[in-house]
mmCIF file of C-alpha atoms in Angstrom:
data_model
loop_
_atom_site.group_PDB
_atom_site.id
_atom_site.type_symbol
_atom_site.label_atom_id
_atom_site.label_comp_id
_atom_site.label_asym_id
_atom_site.label_seq_id
_atom_site.Cartn_x
_atom_site.Cartn_y
_atom_site.Cartn_z
ATOM 1 C CA MET N 1 107.122 104.367 119.986
ATOM 2 C CA ILE N 2 108.284 106.922 122.566
ATOM 3 C CA SER N 3 108.482 104.226 125.239
ATOM 4 C CA GLU N 4 110.751 102.125 122.972
ATOM 5 C CA ILE N 5 113.093 105.072 122.426
ATOM 6 C CA MET N 6 113.228 105.704 126.181
ATOM 7 C CA GLU N 7 114.038 102.052 126.839
ATOM 8 C CA ARG N 8 116.867 102.134 124.291
ATOM 9 C CA ALA N 9 118.236 105.329 125.846
ATOM 10 C CA LEU N 10 118.320 103.686 129.291
ATOM 11 C CA GLU N 11 120.120 100.584 128.025
ATOM 12 C CA PRO N 12 123.807 100.234 128.926
ATOM 13 C CA LEU N 13 126.236 101.561 126.309
ATOM 14 C CA ASP N 14 127.671 98.909 124.032
ATOM 15 C CA ILE N 15 131.379 99.859 123.981
ATOM 16 C CA VAL N 16 132.286 97.493 121.121
ATOM 17 C CA LYS N 17 129.431 98.681 118.906
ATOM 18 C CA PHE N 18 130.194 102.330 119.715
ATOM 19 C CA SER N 19 133.887 101.925 118.876
ATOM 20 C CA ASN N 20 133.022 100.219 115.574
ATOM 21 C CA LEU N 21 130.776 103.130 114.613
ATOM 22 C CA ARG N 22 133.536 105.602 115.480
ATOM 23 C CA GLU N 23 135.974 103.624 113.339
ATOM 24 C CA GLN N 24 133.561 103.655 110.370
ATOM 25 C CA GLN N 25 133.131 107.412 110.710
ATOM 26 C CA LYS N 26 136.886 107.892 110.598
ATOM 27 C CA ARG N 27 137.141 105.800 107.431
ATOM 28 C CA LEU N 28 134.385 107.798 105.750
ATOM 29 C CA GLN N 29 136.120 111.053 106.648
ATOM 30 C CA GLU N 30 139.342 109.770 105.041
ATOM 31 C CA ILE N 31 137.619 109.107 101.665
ATOM 32 C CA PRO N 32 137.986 112.101 99.315
ATOM 33 C CA ARG N 33 134.736 113.894 98.517
ATOM 34 C CA GLU N 34 135.300 113.514 94.783
ATOM 35 C CA ASP N 35 135.400 109.728 95.143
ATOM 36 C CA ILE N 36 132.174 109.752 97.163
ATOM 37 C CA LYS N 37 130.573 111.954 94.515
ATOM 38 C CA LYS N 38 131.613 109.524 91.773
ATOM 39 C CA ILE N 39 130.098 106.590 93.684
ATOM 40 C CA VAL N 40 126.828 108.434 94.306
ATOM 41 C CA ASP N 41 126.616 109.587 90.659
ATOM 42 C CA ALA N 42 127.223 106.023 89.462
ATOM 43 C CA ILE N 43 124.413 104.723 91.679
ATOM 44 C CA ILE N 44 122.036 107.419 90.413
ATOM 45 C CA ASP N 45 122.963 106.738 86.763
ATOM 46 C CA ARG N 46 122.388 103.019 87.311
ATOM 47 C CA GLY N 47 118.948 103.689 88.794
ATOM 48 C CA VAL N 48 117.947 106.036 85.971
ATOM 49 C CA HIS N 49 119.108 103.489 83.385
ATOM 50 C CA LEU N 50 117.056 100.717 84.996
ATOM 51 C CA ILE N 51 113.914 102.849 85.149
ATOM 52 C CA GLU N 52 114.265 104.007 81.536
ATOM 53 C CA SER N 53 114.907 100.423 80.386
ATOM 54 C CA ASP N 54 111.532 99.347 81.768
ATOM 55 C CA VAL N 55 109.571 100.899 78.895
ATOM 56 C CA ASN N 56 106.212 99.369 79.846
ATOM 57 C CA HIS N 57 106.567 100.225 83.554
ATOM 58 C CA VAL N 58 105.821 96.704 84.742
ATOM 59 C CA PHE N 59 108.717 96.586 87.219
ATOM 60 C CA PHE N 60 109.175 100.269 88.099
ATOM 61 C CA TYR N 61 105.947 102.122 88.825
ATOM 62 C CA LYS N 62 104.369 104.528 91.293
ATOM 63 C CA ASN N 63 102.711 103.055 94.345
ATOM 64 C CA PRO N 64 98.964 103.559 93.716
ATOM 65 C CA TYR N 65 97.722 103.698 97.305
ATOM 66 C CA TYR N 66 100.474 103.506 99.885
ATOM 67 C CA ILE N 67 101.114 107.265 100.310
ATOM 68 C CA SER N 68 97.523 108.181 101.189
ATOM 69 C CA LYS N 69 97.175 105.071 103.327
ATOM 70 C CA HIS N 70 100.405 105.882 105.133
ATOM 71 C CA ALA N 71 99.123 109.405 105.821
ATOM 72 C CA ASP N 72 95.912 107.958 107.254
ATOM 73 C CA VAL N 73 97.950 105.741 109.556
ATOM 74 C CA LYS N 74 99.898 108.783 110.776
ATOM 75 C CA GLU N 75 96.663 110.622 111.497
ATOM 76 C CA LYS N 76 95.273 107.630 113.381
ATOM 77 C CA LEU N 77 98.433 107.391 115.471
ATOM 78 C CA ALA N 78 98.270 111.108 116.265
ATOM 79 C CA VAL N 79 94.615 110.862 117.311
ATOM 80 C CA LYS N 80 95.398 107.778 119.337
ATOM 81 C CA SER N 81 98.226 109.500 121.234
ATOM 82 C CA ILE N 82 95.948 112.466 122.033
ATOM 83 C CA SER N 83 93.197 110.146 123.240
ATOM 84 C CA GLU N 84 95.681 108.335 125.478
ATOM 85 C CA GLN N 85 96.766 111.640 127.001
ATOM 86 C CA THR N 86 93.152 112.600 127.715
ATOM 87 C CA GLY N 87 92.537 109.252 129.403
ATOM 88 C CA SER N 88 90.437 107.462 126.740
ATOM 89 C CA SER N 89 90.210 103.708 126.818
ATOM 90 C CA PHE N 90 92.997 101.887 124.978
ATOM 91 C CA ASP N 91 90.890 98.728 124.723
ATOM 92 C CA SER N 92 88.104 100.472 122.797
ATOM 93 C CA SER N 93 90.543 101.912 120.238
ATOM 94 C CA THR N 94 92.111 98.473 119.796
ATOM 95 C CA GLU N 95 88.696 96.912 119.189
ATOM 96 C CA GLU N 96 87.893 99.576 116.560
ATOM 97 C CA SER N 97 91.169 98.990 114.726
ATOM 98 C CA ASP N 98 90.598 95.215 114.783
ATOM 99 C CA ALA N 99 87.103 95.729 113.344
ATOM 100 C CA GLU N 100 88.538 97.899 110.548
ATOM 101 C CA GLU N 101 91.124 95.233 109.720
ATOM 102 C CA GLU N 102 88.390 92.586 109.563
ATOM 103 C CA GLU N 103 86.345 94.755 107.194
ATOM 104 C CA ASP N 104 89.364 95.336 104.939
ATOM 105 C CA GLY N 105 90.145 91.635 104.809
ATOM 106 C CA ALA N 106 86.547 90.553 104.234
ATOM 107 C CA THR N 107 86.325 91.909 100.684
ATOM 108 C CA PHE N 108 89.062 92.298 98.084
ATOM 109 C CA GLN N 109 89.271 95.999 97.222
ATOM 110 C CA GLU N 110 92.023 95.489 94.630
ATOM 111 C CA GLU N 111 94.751 96.216 97.155
ATOM 112 C CA TRP N 112 97.092 93.616 95.817
ATOM 113 C CA ILE N 113 99.499 91.670 97.978
ATOM 114 C CA THR N 114 102.768 93.504 98.550
ATOM 115 C CA ILE N 115 106.168 92.495 97.223
ATOM 116 C CA GLY N 116 107.452 91.782 100.737
ATOM 117 C CA ASN N 117 104.490 89.523 101.547
ATOM 118 C CA PHE N 118 104.228 87.925 98.105
ATOM 119 C CA ASP N 119 102.649 84.497 98.023
ATOM 120 C CA PHE N 120 101.756 82.898 94.695
ATOM 121 C CA VAL N 121 98.569 81.215 95.916
ATOM 122 C CA THR N 122 97.298 84.459 97.469
ATOM 123 C CA ALA N 123 98.101 86.351 94.267
ATOM 124 C CA ILE N 124 96.072 83.836 92.214
ATOM 125 C CA HIS N 125 93.133 84.156 94.623
ATOM 126 C CA GLN N 126 93.253 87.941 94.246
ATOM 127 C CA LEU N 127 93.539 87.591 90.476
ATOM 128 C CA THR N 128 90.415 85.407 90.448
ATOM 129 C CA ALA N 129 88.531 87.948 92.578
ATOM 130 C CA PHE N 130 89.665 90.710 90.222
ATOM 131 C CA VAL N 131 88.218 88.906 87.167
ATOM 132 C CA GLU N 132 85.014 88.031 89.022
ATOM 133 C CA LYS N 133 84.238 91.767 89.139
ATOM 134 C CA TRP N 134 84.085 91.972 85.337
ATOM 135 C CA GLU N 135 80.580 92.315 83.901
ATOM 136 C CA LEU N 136 80.619 89.429 81.435
ATOM 137 C CA THR N 137 77.907 88.229 79.068
ATOM 138 C CA PRO N 138 75.460 85.874 80.825
ATOM 139 C CA ALA N 139 76.445 82.182 80.772
ATOM 140 C CA THR N 140 80.149 83.052 80.423
ATOM 141 C CA LYS N 141 82.321 80.862 82.639
ATOM 142 C CA PHE N 142 86.051 80.931 83.254
ATOM 143 C CA VAL N 143 88.752 78.728 84.700
ATOM 144 C CA VAL N 144 92.147 79.829 86.066
ATOM 145 C CA ILE N 145 95.218 77.903 84.957
ATOM 146 C CA ALA N 146 98.424 78.721 86.817
ATOM 147 C CA GLN N 147 101.662 77.007 87.739
ATOM 148 C CA GLU N 148 104.035 78.306 90.390
ATOM 149 C CA PHE N 149 106.953 78.848 88.064
ATOM 150 C CA ALA N 150 108.974 82.069 88.054
ATOM 151 C CA GLU N 151 111.005 83.355 85.141
ATOM 152 C CA GLU N 152 113.947 85.591 86.010
ATOM 153 C CA VAL N 153 113.789 88.830 84.043
ATOM 154 C CA LYS N 154 117.266 90.309 84.377
ATOM 155 C CA PRO N 155 118.024 92.756 85.847
ATOM 156 C CA PHE N 156 114.527 93.698 87.060
ATOM 157 C CA GLY N 157 113.156 90.753 89.027
ATOM 158 C CA HIS N 158 110.899 87.741 88.497
ATOM 159 C CA ARG N 159 107.715 87.054 86.557
ATOM 160 C CA TYR N 160 104.969 84.493 87.201
ATOM 161 C CA PHE N 161 102.391 83.412 84.637
ATOM 162 C CA ALA N 162 98.698 82.584 84.689
ATOM 163 C CA GLU N 163 96.018 81.966 82.074
ATOM 164 C CA ILE N 164 92.258 82.371 82.292
ATOM 165 C CA HIS N 165 90.068 80.574 79.752
ATOM 166 C CA PHE N 166 86.563 81.918 79.074
ATOM 167 C CA SER N 167 83.816 79.864 77.436
ATOM 168 C CA LYS N 168 80.025 79.527 77.241
ATOM 169 C CA PRO N 169 79.059 75.952 78.107
ATOM 170 C CA THR N 170 75.465 74.767 77.657
ATOM 171 C CA PRO N 171 73.602 71.655 78.872
ATOM 172 C CA LYS N 172 73.850 70.222 75.333
ATOM 173 C CA CYS N 173 77.527 71.144 75.023
ATOM 174 C CA PRO N 174 79.157 71.163 78.471
ATOM 175 C CA ASN N 175 82.619 71.170 76.836
ATOM 176 C CA PRO N 176 82.390 74.077 74.369
ATOM 177 C CA LEU N 177 84.517 74.031 71.254
ATOM 178 C CA ALA N 178 85.725 77.632 71.559
ATOM 179 C CA ALA N 179 87.520 79.275 74.489
ATOM 180 C CA ALA N 180 88.949 82.791 74.768
ATOM 181 C CA LYS N 181 92.291 82.962 76.534
ATOM 182 C CA LEU N 182 93.736 85.761 78.630
ATOM 183 C CA TYR N 183 97.427 85.783 79.521
ATOM 184 C CA PHE N 184 98.402 87.326 82.867
ATOM 185 C CA HIS N 185 101.862 88.358 84.072
ATOM 186 C CA ILE N 186 102.626 88.740 87.781
ATOM 187 C CA ASN N 187 105.740 90.913 88.023
ATOM 188 C CA ILE N 188 107.875 91.067 91.181
ATOM 189 C CA CYS N 189 110.524 93.801 91.151
ATOM 190 C CA SER N 190 113.773 93.235 93.053
ATOM 191 C CA TYR N 191 114.430 96.956 93.575
ATOM 192 C CA LEU N 192 111.135 98.416 94.788
ATOM 193 C CA PRO N 193 110.411 98.673 98.545
ATOM 194 C CA PRO N 194 108.629 95.659 100.094
ATOM 195 C CA PHE N 195 105.457 97.673 100.828
ATOM 196 C CA TYR N 196 104.806 98.216 97.082
ATOM 197 C CA PRO N 197 102.035 96.098 95.548
ATOM 198 C CA ILE N 198 102.856 93.514 92.906
ATOM 199 C CA MET N 199 102.215 94.492 89.280
ATOM 200 C CA ILE N 200 99.611 92.559 87.268
ATOM 201 C CA THR N 201 99.289 92.946 83.486
ATOM 202 C CA TYR N 202 97.245 90.969 80.965
ATOM 203 C CA LYS N 203 96.656 90.537 77.241
ATOM 204 C CA PHE N 204 93.734 89.095 75.310
ATOM 205 C CA GLU N 205 94.350 86.259 72.893
ATOM 206 C CA GLY N 206 94.975 87.638 69.398
ATOM 207 C CA PHE N 207 95.466 91.239 70.614
ATOM 208 C CA LYS N 208 98.734 93.084 71.307
ATOM 209 C CA THR N 209 97.438 95.713 73.742
ATOM 210 C CA MET N 210 98.651 95.285 77.319
ATOM 211 C CA TYR N 211 96.242 96.129 80.130
ATOM 212 C CA TYR N 212 97.167 96.902 83.728
ATOM 213 C CA ALA N 213 95.375 95.664 86.844
ATOM 214 C CA VAL N 214 97.409 97.918 89.175
ATOM 215 C CA GLY N 215 98.511 101.548 89.204
ATOM 216 C CA GLU N 216 97.751 104.699 87.268
ATOM 217 C CA ARG N 217 97.412 102.858 83.923
ATOM 218 C CA LYS N 218 94.664 100.610 85.229
ATOM 219 C CA LEU N 219 91.287 101.020 83.501
ATOM 220 C CA SER N 220 88.401 101.618 85.890
ATOM 221 C CA SER N 221 85.822 99.995 83.585
ATOM 222 C CA ASN N 222 84.706 96.412 84.225
ATOM 223 C CA LYS N 223 82.606 96.209 81.046
ATOM 224 C CA PHE N 224 84.991 96.461 78.082
ATOM 225 C CA GLN N 225 86.484 93.011 78.763
ATOM 226 C CA ARG N 226 83.295 91.202 77.734
ATOM 227 C CA TYR N 227 83.364 92.704 74.230
ATOM 228 C CA LEU N 228 86.868 91.408 73.585
ATOM 229 C CA ILE N 229 86.065 88.010 75.088
ATOM 230 C CA ASP N 230 82.861 87.696 73.041
ATOM 231 C CA SER N 231 84.723 88.790 69.895
ATOM 232 C CA ILE N 232 87.338 86.084 70.359
ATOM 233 C CA LEU N 233 84.653 83.437 70.943
ATOM 234 C CA HIS N 234 82.662 84.620 67.906
ATOM 235 C CA MET N 235 85.724 84.579 65.618
ATOM 236 C CA LYS N 236 86.677 81.075 66.737
ATOM 237 C CA LEU N 237 83.155 79.698 66.313
ATOM 238 C CA ALA N 238 82.882 81.317 62.862
ATOM 239 C CA PHE N 239 86.209 79.784 61.867
ATOM 240 C CA TYR N 240 85.170 76.310 63.073
ATOM 241 C CA ALA N 241 81.838 76.631 61.216
ATOM 242 C CA GLU N 242 83.624 77.599 57.995
ATOM 243 C CA LEU N 243 86.081 74.750 58.454
ATOM 244 C CA TRP N 244 83.173 72.325 58.890
ATOM 245 C CA ASP N 245 81.553 73.551 55.666
ATOM 246 C CA CYS N 246 84.826 73.112 53.785
ATOM 247 C CA ARG N 247 85.209 69.528 55.001
ATOM 248 C CA ASN N 248 81.588 68.683 54.182
ATOM 249 C CA PRO N 249 80.872 70.383 50.813
ATOM 250 C CA LEU N 250 78.186 67.878 49.748
ATOM 251 C CA LYS N 251 75.999 68.327 52.799
ATOM 252 C CA PRO N 252 74.059 71.349 51.416
ATOM 253 C CA LEU N 253 73.485 69.474 48.089
ATOM 254 C CA GLU N 254 71.936 66.526 49.880
ATOM 255 C CA LYS N 255 69.510 68.828 51.654
ATOM 256 C CA ARG N 256 68.484 70.389 48.323
ATOM 257 C CA LYS N 257 67.737 66.960 46.748
ATOM 258 C CA LYS N 258 65.519 65.970 49.667
ATOM 259 C CA SER N 259 63.568 69.222 49.417
ATOM 260 C CA GLY N 260 62.843 68.571 45.708
ATOM 261 C CA PHE N 261 64.972 71.340 44.175
#
């Protein structure tokens, strides 16, 4: 970083660029302070209005892990500069940092892809890994259904959609009658910095509560999901069983006649 600044300082002065900057400064000095204050106040009011309009905080939210991570990076850079001054090997520090990057990339630790690096396929892979961590009832399987289609949510940004269907197939019934659906929203804000993570929210079929996969509203438990999924499957199977009995009212009577009652 210091070497780059020194190189820029030694570069020849760009007269055209310098004169343009001087001209811009003169124009700014000519603008009355009251007008500048009105512009700044309007920008602030617009920002406050946007944030307050996002009631569910799916487009405007606090970054859950960047600040601490950024501080760690600063500490690493400081240690690295000291080690360089004391004559430590640059190659060894580079190998350590590469090893740390490989460890971070090997397992998904719920550090979602950032807005600036957003890729739909990567987001779906991370979403699948996120659901795989849930402690579901044995024999529960799921399939991810997603199409790369974005809906513009004015004035906040864009939203992608994905569904995950849960079921309990058996050898006798590989295509189960009942499936519990979860609806996921992948929200990409147009105003947040590019280093912010994307926001993931989801709802269970038949329930209105919205759950968050990112940020301070995210639930740390990986167990509660199975109760809702099992409840949906149980309700659907009970409904189908009742519907079958209604369509076949004489079936129980036939069984009684055969048994001699």
